[in-house]
Amino acid sequence: MAKKDKVSETPATALLRQHGVDFTEHPYEYLEHGGAQHSAQVLGMDPFSVVKTLIMQDQDAKPLVVLMHGNRKVSTKNLARQVGLKSIEPCAPEVANRHSGYLVGGTSPFATRRAMPVFIEESILALPRICINGGRRGYLVGIDPQVCVQLLAAKPVNCALAE
């Protein structure tokens, strides 16, 4: 069951408020390894509009953020080719935690500990609204996807694969 409580401020929500971004809060019961599919199911949302925040790294171990539909995977080969890198792979969870300042499962692209380039699956930008992690496990925020471009300078890419 989804929790209906008000969630305490996170660095991500503080940043959104600071920039006057209109967002809705969607707390839910977190499930270890449940991912975006679980949160979408619990909240009664389409997993295509629930966006996961993935911390990845290039061939030189430089971190980057990829925003992807909850029911899609990232083609790291396509992504690397599009952004001019040799290779891209997911970071180990403890490395991702260190780069983002968030725990894996609660990673928001907003207010990360370290500034990283952000790439967003192009088709996400065509959606009227998305739900994305608000900086805590079991907590999504609903926003206009254009906020990702405006606040994060997210660059559109085309690298989605069916799960």
CSV table of N, CA and C in Angstrom, one decimal:
chain,number,residue,atom,x,y,z
A,1,MET,N,0.8,-1.2,0.0
A,1,MET,CA,0.0,0.0,0.0
A,1,MET,C,0.9,1.3,0.0
A,2,ALA,N,0.5,2.2,-0.7
A,2,ALA,CA,1.2,3.5,-0.7
A,2,ALA,C,1.0,4.2,0.6
A,3,LYS,N,2.1,4.8,1.1
A,3,LYS,CA,2.0,5.6,2.3
A,3,LYS,C,1.5,7.0,1.9
A,4,LYS,N,0.7,7.7,2.7
A,4,LYS,CA,0.1,9.0,2.4
A,4,LYS,C,0.8,10.1,3.2
A,5,ASP,N,1.8,9.8,3.9
A,5,ASP,CA,2.5,10.8,4.8
A,5,ASP,C,3.2,11.8,4.0
A,6,LYS,N,3.4,13.0,4.6
A,6,LYS,CA,4.2,14.0,4.0
A,6,LYS,C,5.7,13.6,4.2
A,7,VAL,N,6.5,13.7,3.2
A,7,VAL,CA,7.9,13.2,3.4
A,7,VAL,C,8.8,14.4,3.7
A,8,SER,N,9.7,14.2,4.6
A,8,SER,CA,10.6,15.4,5.0
A,8,SER,C,11.5,15.8,3.8
A,9,GLU,N,11.9,17.0,3.9
A,9,GLU,CA,12.7,17.6,2.8
A,9,GLU,C,14.0,16.8,2.5
A,10,THR,N,14.3,16.7,1.2
A,10,THR,CA,15.6,16.1,0.8
A,10,THR,C,16.4,17.1,0.1
A,11,PRO,N,17.6,16.9,-0.2
A,11,PRO,CA,18.4,17.9,-1.0
A,11,PRO,C,17.7,18.1,-2.4
A,12,ALA,N,17.1,17.0,-2.9
A,12,ALA,CA,16.4,17.2,-4.2
A,12,ALA,C,15.2,18.1,-4.2
A,13,THR,N,14.3,17.8,-3.2
A,13,THR,CA,13.1,18.7,-3.1
A,13,THR,C,13.5,20.1,-2.7
A,14,ALA,N,14.5,20.3,-1.9
A,14,ALA,CA,14.9,21.6,-1.5
A,14,ALA,C,15.4,22.4,-2.8
A,15,LEU,N,16.1,21.7,-3.7
A,15,LEU,CA,16.5,22.3,-5.0
A,15,LEU,C,15.3,22.7,-5.8
A,16,LEU,N,14.4,21.7,-5.9
A,16,LEU,CA,13.2,22.0,-6.7
A,16,LEU,C,12.4,23.2,-6.2
A,17,ARG,N,12.2,23.2,-4.9
A,17,ARG,CA,11.5,24.4,-4.3
A,17,ARG,C,12.2,25.7,-4.5
A,18,GLN,N,13.6,25.6,-4.3
A,18,GLN,CA,14.4,26.8,-4.5
A,18,GLN,C,14.2,27.4,-5.9
A,19,HIS,N,14.0,26.5,-6.9
A,19,HIS,CA,13.8,27.0,-8.3
A,19,HIS,C,12.3,27.1,-8.7
A,20,GLY,N,11.5,27.0,-7.7
A,20,GLY,CA,10.0,27.3,-7.9
A,20,GLY,C,9.4,26.2,-8.8
A,21,VAL,N,9.9,25.0,-8.8
A,21,VAL,CA,9.4,23.9,-9.6
A,21,VAL,C,8.1,23.3,-8.9
A,22,ASP,N,7.1,23.2,-9.7
A,22,ASP,CA,5.8,22.6,-9.2
A,22,ASP,C,6.0,21.1,-9.2
A,23,PHE,N,5.9,20.4,-8.1
A,23,PHE,CA,6.0,19.0,-8.0
A,23,PHE,C,5.0,18.3,-7.1
A,24,THR,N,4.6,17.1,-7.4
A,24,THR,CA,3.7,16.3,-6.5
A,24,THR,C,4.6,15.3,-5.8
A,25,GLU,N,4.2,14.9,-4.6
A,25,GLU,CA,4.9,13.9,-3.8
A,25,GLU,C,4.2,12.6,-3.8
A,26,HIS,N,5.0,11.5,-4.0
A,26,HIS,CA,4.4,10.1,-4.1
A,26,HIS,C,5.2,9.1,-3.3
A,27,PRO,N,5.0,9.1,-1.9
A,27,PRO,CA,5.7,8.1,-1.1
A,27,PRO,C,5.1,6.8,-1.3
A,28,TYR,N,5.9,5.7,-1.2
A,28,TYR,CA,5.4,4.4,-1.3
A,28,TYR,C,6.3,3.4,-0.5
A,29,GLU,N,5.8,2.2,-0.2
A,29,GLU,CA,6.5,1.3,0.5
A,29,GLU,C,7.7,0.7,-0.3
A,30,TYR,N,8.9,1.1,0.1
A,30,TYR,CA,10.1,0.7,-0.7
A,30,TYR,C,10.3,-0.8,-0.6
A,31,LEU,N,10.7,-1.4,-1.7
A,31,LEU,CA,11.0,-2.8,-1.7
A,31,LEU,C,12.5,-3.0,-2.3
A,32,GLU,N,13.3,-3.6,-1.5
A,32,GLU,CA,14.7,-3.8,-2.0
A,32,GLU,C,14.7,-4.5,-3.3
A,33,HIS,N,15.4,-4.0,-4.3
A,33,HIS,CA,15.5,-4.5,-5.7
A,33,HIS,C,14.2,-4.5,-6.4
A,34,GLY,N,13.2,-3.7,-5.9
A,34,GLY,CA,11.9,-3.6,-6.6
A,34,GLY,C,12.0,-2.7,-7.8
A,35,GLY,N,12.8,-1.7,-7.7
A,35,GLY,CA,13.0,-0.8,-8.8
A,35,GLY,C,11.8,0.0,-9.2
A,36,ALA,N,11.9,0.6,-10.4
A,36,ALA,CA,10.8,1.5,-10.9
A,36,ALA,C,9.6,0.7,-11.2
A,37,GLN,N,9.7,-0.5,-11.6
A,37,GLN,CA,8.5,-1.4,-11.9
A,37,GLN,C,7.7,-1.5,-10.7
A,38,HIS,N,8.3,-1.8,-9.5
A,38,HIS,CA,7.6,-1.9,-8.2
A,38,HIS,C,6.9,-0.6,-7.9
A,39,SER,N,7.6,0.5,-7.9
A,39,SER,CA,7.0,1.8,-7.5
A,39,SER,C,5.9,2.1,-8.4
A,40,ALA,N,6.0,1.9,-9.7
A,40,ALA,CA,4.9,2.2,-10.6
A,40,ALA,C,3.7,1.3,-10.3
A,41,GLN,N,3.9,0.1,-10.0
A,41,GLN,CA,2.8,-0.8,-9.7
A,41,GLN,C,2.1,-0.4,-8.4
A,42,VAL,N,2.9,-0.1,-7.3
A,42,VAL,CA,2.3,0.3,-6.0
A,42,VAL,C,1.5,1.6,-6.1
A,43,LEU,N,2.0,2.5,-6.9
A,43,LEU,CA,1.4,3.8,-7.1
A,43,LEU,C,0.4,3.9,-8.2
A,44,GLY,N,0.2,2.8,-8.9
A,44,GLY,CA,-0.8,2.7,-10.0
A,44,GLY,C,-0.4,3.6,-11.2
A,45,MET,N,0.9,3.6,-11.5
A,45,MET,CA,1.3,4.4,-12.6
A,45,MET,C,1.9,3.6,-13.7
A,46,ASP,N,2.0,4.2,-14.9
A,46,ASP,CA,2.6,3.5,-16.0
A,46,ASP,C,4.1,3.5,-15.8
A,47,PRO,N,4.8,2.3,-15.8
A,47,PRO,CA,6.2,2.3,-15.6
A,47,PRO,C,7.0,3.1,-16.7
A,48,PHE,N,6.4,3.3,-17.8
A,48,PHE,CA,7.0,4.1,-18.9
A,48,PHE,C,7.2,5.6,-18.4
A,49,SER,N,6.3,6.0,-17.5
A,49,SER,CA,6.4,7.4,-17.1
A,49,SER,C,7.1,7.6,-15.7
A,50,VAL,N,7.5,6.4,-15.1
A,50,VAL,CA,8.3,6.4,-13.9
A,50,VAL,C,9.8,6.3,-14.4
A,51,VAL,N,10.6,7.4,-14.1
A,51,VAL,CA,11.9,7.5,-14.6
A,51,VAL,C,12.9,7.1,-13.6
A,52,LYS,N,13.8,6.2,-13.9
A,52,LYS,CA,14.9,5.8,-13.0
A,52,LYS,C,16.2,6.6,-13.3
A,53,THR,N,16.9,6.9,-12.2
A,53,THR,CA,18.1,7.6,-12.2
A,53,THR,C,19.3,6.6,-12.1
A,54,LEU,N,20.1,6.5,-13.1
A,54,LEU,CA,21.2,5.5,-13.1
A,54,LEU,C,22.5,6.2,-13.1
A,55,ILE,N,23.4,5.9,-12.2
A,55,ILE,CA,24.7,6.4,-12.1
A,55,ILE,C,25.6,5.4,-12.8
A,56,MET,N,26.2,5.9,-13.9
A,56,MET,CA,27.1,5.1,-14.7
A,56,MET,C,28.5,5.7,-14.8
A,57,GLN,N,29.4,5.1,-15.4
A,57,GLN,CA,30.8,5.6,-15.6
A,57,GLN,C,31.3,5.3,-17.0
A,58,ASP,N,32.2,6.2,-17.4
A,58,ASP,CA,32.8,6.0,-18.7
A,58,ASP,C,34.1,5.2,-18.6
A,59,GLN,N,34.8,5.0,-19.7
A,59,GLN,CA,36.0,4.2,-19.7
A,59,GLN,C,37.1,4.7,-18.7
A,60,ASP,N,37.1,6.0,-18.3
A,60,ASP,CA,38.0,6.5,-17.4
A,60,ASP,C,37.5,6.6,-16.0
A,61,ALA,N,36.4,5.9,-15.7
A,61,ALA,CA,35.7,5.9,-14.4
A,61,ALA,C,35.1,7.3,-14.0
A,62,LYS,N,34.9,8.1,-15.1
A,62,LYS,CA,34.2,9.4,-14.8
A,62,LYS,C,32.7,9.2,-14.7
A,63,PRO,N,32.0,9.6,-13.7
A,63,PRO,CA,30.6,9.3,-13.5
A,63,PRO,C,29.7,10.2,-14.4
A,64,LEU,N,28.5,9.6,-14.7
A,64,LEU,CA,27.5,10.3,-15.5
A,64,LEU,C,26.1,9.8,-15.0
A,65,VAL,N,25.1,10.6,-15.3
A,65,VAL,CA,23.8,10.2,-14.9
A,65,VAL,C,23.0,9.9,-16.2
A,66,VAL,N,22.2,8.8,-16.1
A,66,VAL,CA,21.3,8.5,-17.2
A,66,VAL,C,19.9,8.4,-16.7
A,67,LEU,N,18.9,9.1,-17.3
A,67,LEU,CA,17.5,9.0,-16.9
A,67,LEU,C,16.8,8.2,-17.9
A,68,MET,N,16.2,7.1,-17.4
A,68,MET,CA,15.6,6.1,-18.3
A,68,MET,C,14.2,5.7,-17.8
A,69,HIS,N,13.3,5.4,-18.8
A,69,HIS,CA,12.0,4.9,-18.5
A,69,HIS,C,12.1,3.7,-17.5
A,70,GLY,N,11.2,3.5,-16.6
A,70,GLY,CA,11.2,2.5,-15.6
A,70,GLY,C,11.1,1.1,-16.2
A,71,ASN,N,10.5,1.0,-17.4
A,71,ASN,CA,10.4,-0.4,-18.0
A,71,ASN,C,11.3,-0.5,-19.3
A,72,ARG,N,12.4,0.2,-19.3
A,72,ARG,CA,13.4,0.1,-20.3
A,72,ARG,C,14.8,-0.1,-19.7
A,73,LYS,N,15.7,-0.6,-20.5
A,73,LYS,CA,17.1,-0.7,-20.1
A,73,LYS,C,17.9,0.3,-21.0
A,74,VAL,N,19.1,0.5,-20.5
A,74,VAL,CA,20.0,1.4,-21.3
A,74,VAL,C,20.9,0.6,-22.2
A,75,SER,N,21.0,0.9,-23.5
A,75,SER,CA,22.0,0.3,-24.4
A,75,SER,C,23.2,1.1,-24.2
A,76,THR,N,24.2,0.6,-23.4
A,76,THR,CA,25.4,1.3,-23.1
A,76,THR,C,26.2,1.6,-24.3
A,77,LYS,N,26.1,0.6,-25.3
A,77,LYS,CA,26.9,0.8,-26.6
A,77,LYS,C,26.3,2.0,-27.3
A,78,ASN,N,25.0,2.1,-27.5
A,78,ASN,CA,24.4,3.2,-28.2
A,78,ASN,C,24.7,4.5,-27.5
A,79,LEU,N,24.6,4.5,-26.2
A,79,LEU,CA,24.8,5.7,-25.4
A,79,LEU,C,26.2,6.2,-25.6
A,80,ALA,N,27.2,5.3,-25.4
A,80,ALA,CA,28.6,5.7,-25.6
A,80,ALA,C,28.9,6.3,-27.0
A,81,ARG,N,28.3,5.6,-28.0
A,81,ARG,CA,28.5,6.1,-29.4
A,81,ARG,C,27.9,7.5,-29.5
A,82,GLN,N,26.7,7.7,-29.0
A,82,GLN,CA,26.1,9.0,-29.1
A,82,GLN,C,26.8,10.2,-28.4
A,83,VAL,N,27.4,9.8,-27.3
A,83,VAL,CA,28.0,10.9,-26.5
A,83,VAL,C,29.5,11.0,-26.7
A,84,GLY,N,30.1,10.1,-27.6
A,84,GLY,CA,31.5,10.2,-28.0
A,84,GLY,C,32.4,9.6,-27.0
A,85,LEU,N,32.0,8.5,-26.3
A,85,LEU,CA,32.8,7.8,-25.4
A,85,LEU,C,33.2,6.4,-25.9
A,86,LYS,N,34.2,5.8,-25.4
A,86,LYS,CA,34.6,4.5,-25.8
A,86,LYS,C,33.6,3.5,-25.2
A,87,SER,N,33.3,3.6,-23.9
A,87,SER,CA,32.4,2.7,-23.2
A,87,SER,C,31.8,3.3,-22.0
A,88,ILE,N,30.6,2.8,-21.6
A,88,ILE,CA,29.9,3.2,-20.5
A,88,ILE,C,29.4,2.0,-19.8
A,89,GLU,N,29.5,1.9,-18.5
A,89,GLU,CA,28.9,0.8,-17.7
A,89,GLU,C,28.3,1.3,-16.4
A,90,PRO,N,27.4,0.6,-15.8
A,90,PRO,CA,26.9,1.0,-14.5
A,90,PRO,C,28.0,1.0,-13.4
A,91,CYS,N,27.9,1.9,-12.5
A,91,CYS,CA,28.8,2.0,-11.3
A,91,CYS,C,28.4,0.9,-10.3
A,92,ALA,N,29.3,0.4,-9.6
A,92,ALA,CA,29.0,-0.4,-8.4
A,92,ALA,C,28.1,0.4,-7.5
A,93,PRO,N,27.2,-0.2,-6.8
A,93,PRO,CA,26.3,0.6,-5.9
A,93,PRO,C,27.1,1.5,-4.9
A,94,GLU,N,28.1,1.0,-4.3
A,94,GLU,CA,28.8,1.9,-3.3
A,94,GLU,C,29.5,3.1,-4.0
A,95,VAL,N,30.0,2.9,-5.3
A,95,VAL,CA,30.6,4.0,-6.0
A,95,VAL,C,29.5,5.0,-6.4
A,96,ALA,N,28.3,4.4,-6.9
A,96,ALA,CA,27.2,5.3,-7.2
A,96,ALA,C,26.8,6.1,-6.0
A,97,ASN,N,26.7,5.5,-4.8
A,97,ASN,CA,26.3,6.2,-3.6
A,97,ASN,C,27.3,7.4,-3.3
A,98,ARG,N,28.6,7.1,-3.5
A,98,ARG,CA,29.6,8.1,-3.3
A,98,ARG,C,29.5,9.3,-4.2
A,99,HIS,N,29.2,9.0,-5.5
A,99,HIS,CA,29.1,10.1,-6.5
A,99,HIS,C,27.9,10.9,-6.3
A,100,SER,N,26.7,10.3,-6.0
A,100,SER,CA,25.5,11.0,-6.0
A,100,SER,C,25.2,11.6,-4.6
A,101,GLY,N,25.7,10.9,-3.6
A,101,GLY,CA,25.3,11.4,-2.2
A,101,GLY,C,24.0,10.7,-1.8
A,102,TYR,N,23.4,9.9,-2.6
A,102,TYR,CA,22.2,9.2,-2.3
A,102,TYR,C,22.4,7.7,-2.2
A,103,LEU,N,21.5,7.0,-1.5
A,103,LEU,CA,21.6,5.5,-1.5
A,103,LEU,C,21.0,5.0,-2.8
A,104,VAL,N,21.6,4.0,-3.4
A,104,VAL,CA,21.0,3.3,-4.6
A,104,VAL,C,19.6,2.9,-4.2
A,105,GLY,N,18.6,3.2,-5.1
A,105,GLY,CA,17.2,2.9,-4.8
A,105,GLY,C,16.5,4.2,-4.3
A,106,GLY,N,17.3,5.2,-4.0
A,106,GLY,CA,16.8,6.5,-3.6
A,106,GLY,C,17.6,7.6,-4.3
A,107,THR,N,18.2,7.3,-5.5
A,107,THR,CA,19.0,8.3,-6.2
A,107,THR,C,18.1,9.3,-7.0
A,108,SER,N,18.3,10.5,-6.7
A,108,SER,CA,17.6,11.6,-7.5
A,108,SER,C,18.7,12.2,-8.3
A,109,PRO,N,18.3,12.7,-9.5
A,109,PRO,CA,19.3,13.4,-10.3
A,109,PRO,C,19.5,14.9,-9.8
A,110,PHE,N,18.6,15.3,-8.9
A,110,PHE,CA,18.7,16.7,-8.5
A,110,PHE,C,19.6,16.8,-7.2
A,111,ALA,N,20.4,17.8,-7.1
A,111,ALA,CA,21.2,18.0,-5.9
A,111,ALA,C,22.2,16.9,-5.6
A,112,THR,N,22.8,16.3,-6.6
A,112,THR,CA,23.8,15.2,-6.4
A,112,THR,C,25.0,15.8,-5.7
A,113,ARG,N,25.7,15.0,-4.9
A,113,ARG,CA,26.9,15.4,-4.2
A,113,ARG,C,28.0,16.0,-5.2
A,114,ARG,N,28.1,15.3,-6.3
A,114,ARG,CA,29.1,15.7,-7.4
A,114,ARG,C,28.4,16.1,-8.6
A,115,ALA,N,28.8,17.1,-9.3
A,115,ALA,CA,28.2,17.6,-10.6
A,115,ALA,C,28.6,16.5,-11.6
A,116,MET,N,27.6,16.0,-12.3
A,116,MET,CA,27.9,15.0,-13.4
A,116,MET,C,27.1,15.4,-14.6
A,117,PRO,N,27.6,15.0,-15.8
A,117,PRO,CA,26.7,15.2,-17.0
A,117,PRO,C,25.5,14.3,-16.9
A,118,VAL,N,24.4,14.8,-17.4
A,118,VAL,CA,23.1,14.1,-17.3
A,118,VAL,C,22.6,13.9,-18.7
A,119,PHE,N,22.2,12.6,-19.0
A,119,PHE,CA,21.6,12.2,-20.3
A,119,PHE,C,20.2,11.7,-20.0
A,120,ILE,N,19.3,12.1,-20.9
A,120,ILE,CA,17.9,11.7,-20.7
A,120,ILE,C,17.4,11.0,-22.0
A,121,GLU,N,16.8,9.9,-21.8
A,121,GLU,CA,16.2,9.2,-23.0
A,121,GLU,C,15.2,10.2,-23.6
A,122,GLU,N,15.4,10.4,-24.9
A,122,GLU,CA,14.6,11.4,-25.6
A,122,GLU,C,13.1,11.3,-25.5
A,123,SER,N,12.6,10.1,-25.5
A,123,SER,CA,11.1,9.9,-25.5
A,123,SER,C,10.5,10.3,-24.1
A,124,ILE,N,11.4,10.4,-23.1
A,124,ILE,CA,10.9,10.9,-21.8
A,124,ILE,C,10.4,12.4,-21.9
A,125,LEU,N,11.1,13.1,-22.7
A,125,LEU,CA,10.7,14.5,-22.9
A,125,LEU,C,9.4,14.8,-23.6
A,126,ALA,N,8.9,13.7,-24.2
A,126,ALA,CA,7.6,13.8,-24.9
A,126,ALA,C,6.4,13.6,-23.9
A,127,LEU,N,6.7,13.1,-22.7
A,127,LEU,CA,5.7,12.8,-21.8
A,127,LEU,C,5.2,14.1,-21.1
A,128,PRO,N,3.9,14.2,-20.8
A,128,PRO,CA,3.4,15.4,-20.1
A,128,PRO,C,3.9,15.5,-18.7
A,129,ARG,N,4.1,14.4,-18.0
A,129,ARG,CA,4.6,14.4,-16.6
A,129,ARG,C,5.3,13.1,-16.3
A,130,ILE,N,6.3,13.2,-15.5
A,130,ILE,CA,7.0,12.0,-15.1
A,130,ILE,C,7.1,11.9,-13.6
A,131,CYS,N,7.4,10.7,-13.1
A,131,CYS,CA,7.7,10.6,-11.6
A,131,CYS,C,9.1,10.1,-11.6
A,132,ILE,N,9.9,10.8,-10.7
A,132,ILE,CA,11.3,10.5,-10.6
A,132,ILE,C,11.7,10.5,-9.2
A,133,ASN,N,12.8,9.9,-8.8
A,133,ASN,CA,13.1,9.8,-7.4
A,133,ASN,C,13.3,11.2,-6.7
A,134,GLY,N,12.8,11.3,-5.6
A,134,GLY,CA,12.9,12.6,-4.8
A,134,GLY,C,14.0,12.6,-3.8
A,135,GLY,N,14.9,11.6,-3.9
A,135,GLY,CA,16.1,11.7,-3.0
A,135,GLY,C,16.0,10.8,-1.8
A,136,ARG,N,15.1,9.9,-1.8
A,136,ARG,CA,15.0,8.9,-0.7
A,136,ARG,C,14.3,7.7,-1.2
A,137,ARG,N,14.7,6.5,-0.7
A,137,ARG,CA,14.0,5.3,-1.0
A,137,ARG,C,12.6,5.3,-0.7
A,138,GLY,N,11.7,4.9,-1.6
A,138,GLY,CA,10.3,4.9,-1.3
A,138,GLY,C,9.7,6.3,-1.5
A,139,TYR,N,10.2,7.1,-2.4
A,139,TYR,CA,9.7,8.5,-2.5
A,139,TYR,C,10.0,9.0,-4.0
A,140,LEU,N,8.9,9.2,-4.7
A,140,LEU,CA,9.0,9.8,-6.0
A,140,LEU,C,8.4,11.2,-6.0
A,141,VAL,N,8.8,12.0,-7.0
A,141,VAL,CA,8.2,13.3,-7.2
A,141,VAL,C,7.7,13.4,-8.6
A,142,GLY,N,6.5,14.0,-8.8
A,142,GLY,CA,6.0,14.1,-10.1
A,142,GLY,C,6.3,15.5,-10.7
A,143,ILE,N,6.9,15.6,-11.8
A,143,ILE,CA,7.4,16.9,-12.4
A,143,ILE,C,7.1,16.8,-13.9
A,144,ASP,N,7.2,18.0,-14.5
A,144,ASP,CA,7.3,18.1,-16.0
A,144,ASP,C,8.7,17.7,-16.4
A,145,PRO,N,8.8,16.8,-17.4
A,145,PRO,CA,10.1,16.3,-17.8
A,145,PRO,C,11.1,17.4,-18.2
A,146,GLN,N,10.6,18.5,-18.7
A,146,GLN,CA,11.4,19.6,-19.2
A,146,GLN,C,12.3,20.2,-18.0
A,147,VAL,N,11.8,20.0,-16.8
A,147,VAL,CA,12.6,20.4,-15.6
A,147,VAL,C,14.0,19.8,-15.7
A,148,CYS,N,14.1,18.6,-16.1
A,148,CYS,CA,15.4,17.9,-16.2
A,148,CYS,C,16.3,18.6,-17.2
A,149,VAL,N,15.8,19.1,-18.2
A,149,VAL,CA,16.6,19.9,-19.2
A,149,VAL,C,17.0,21.3,-18.6
A,150,GLN,N,16.0,21.9,-18.0
A,150,GLN,CA,16.2,23.3,-17.4
A,150,GLN,C,17.2,23.3,-16.3
A,151,LEU,N,17.0,22.4,-15.3
A,151,LEU,CA,17.8,22.4,-14.1
A,151,LEU,C,19.1,21.6,-14.2
A,152,LEU,N,19.1,20.5,-15.0
A,152,LEU,CA,20.2,19.6,-15.0
A,152,LEU,C,21.0,19.7,-16.3
A,153,ALA,N,20.5,20.5,-17.2
A,153,ALA,CA,21.1,20.6,-18.6
A,153,ALA,C,21.2,19.2,-19.2
A,154,ALA,N,20.2,18.4,-18.9
A,154,ALA,CA,20.1,17.0,-19.4
A,154,ALA,C,20.1,17.0,-21.0
A,155,LYS,N,21.0,16.2,-21.5
A,155,LYS,CA,21.1,16.1,-23.0
A,155,LYS,C,20.3,14.9,-23.5
A,156,PRO,N,19.4,15.1,-24.5
A,156,PRO,CA,18.6,14.0,-25.0
A,156,PRO,C,19.4,13.0,-25.7
A,157,VAL,N,19.2,11.7,-25.5
A,157,VAL,CA,19.9,10.6,-26.2
A,157,VAL,C,18.8,9.5,-26.6
A,158,ASN,N,19.2,8.6,-27.4
A,158,ASN,CA,18.3,7.6,-27.8
A,158,ASN,C,19.0,6.3,-27.6
A,159,CYS,N,18.7,5.7,-26.4
A,159,CYS,CA,19.5,4.5,-26.0
A,159,CYS,C,18.6,3.5,-25.3
A,160,ALA,N,17.3,3.5,-25.4
A,160,ALA,CA,16.4,2.6,-24.7
A,160,ALA,C,16.3,1.3,-25.3
A,161,LEU,N,16.3,0.2,-24.5
A,161,LEU,CA,16.1,-1.1,-25.0
A,161,LEU,C,14.9,-1.7,-24.1
A,162,ALA,N,14.1,-2.5,-24.8
A,162,ALA,CA,13.0,-3.1,-24.0
A,162,ALA,C,13.6,-4.0,-22.9
A,163,GLU,N,12.9,-4.1,-21.8
A,163,GLU,CA,13.5,-4.9,-20.7
A,163,GLU,C,13.1,-6.4,-20.9
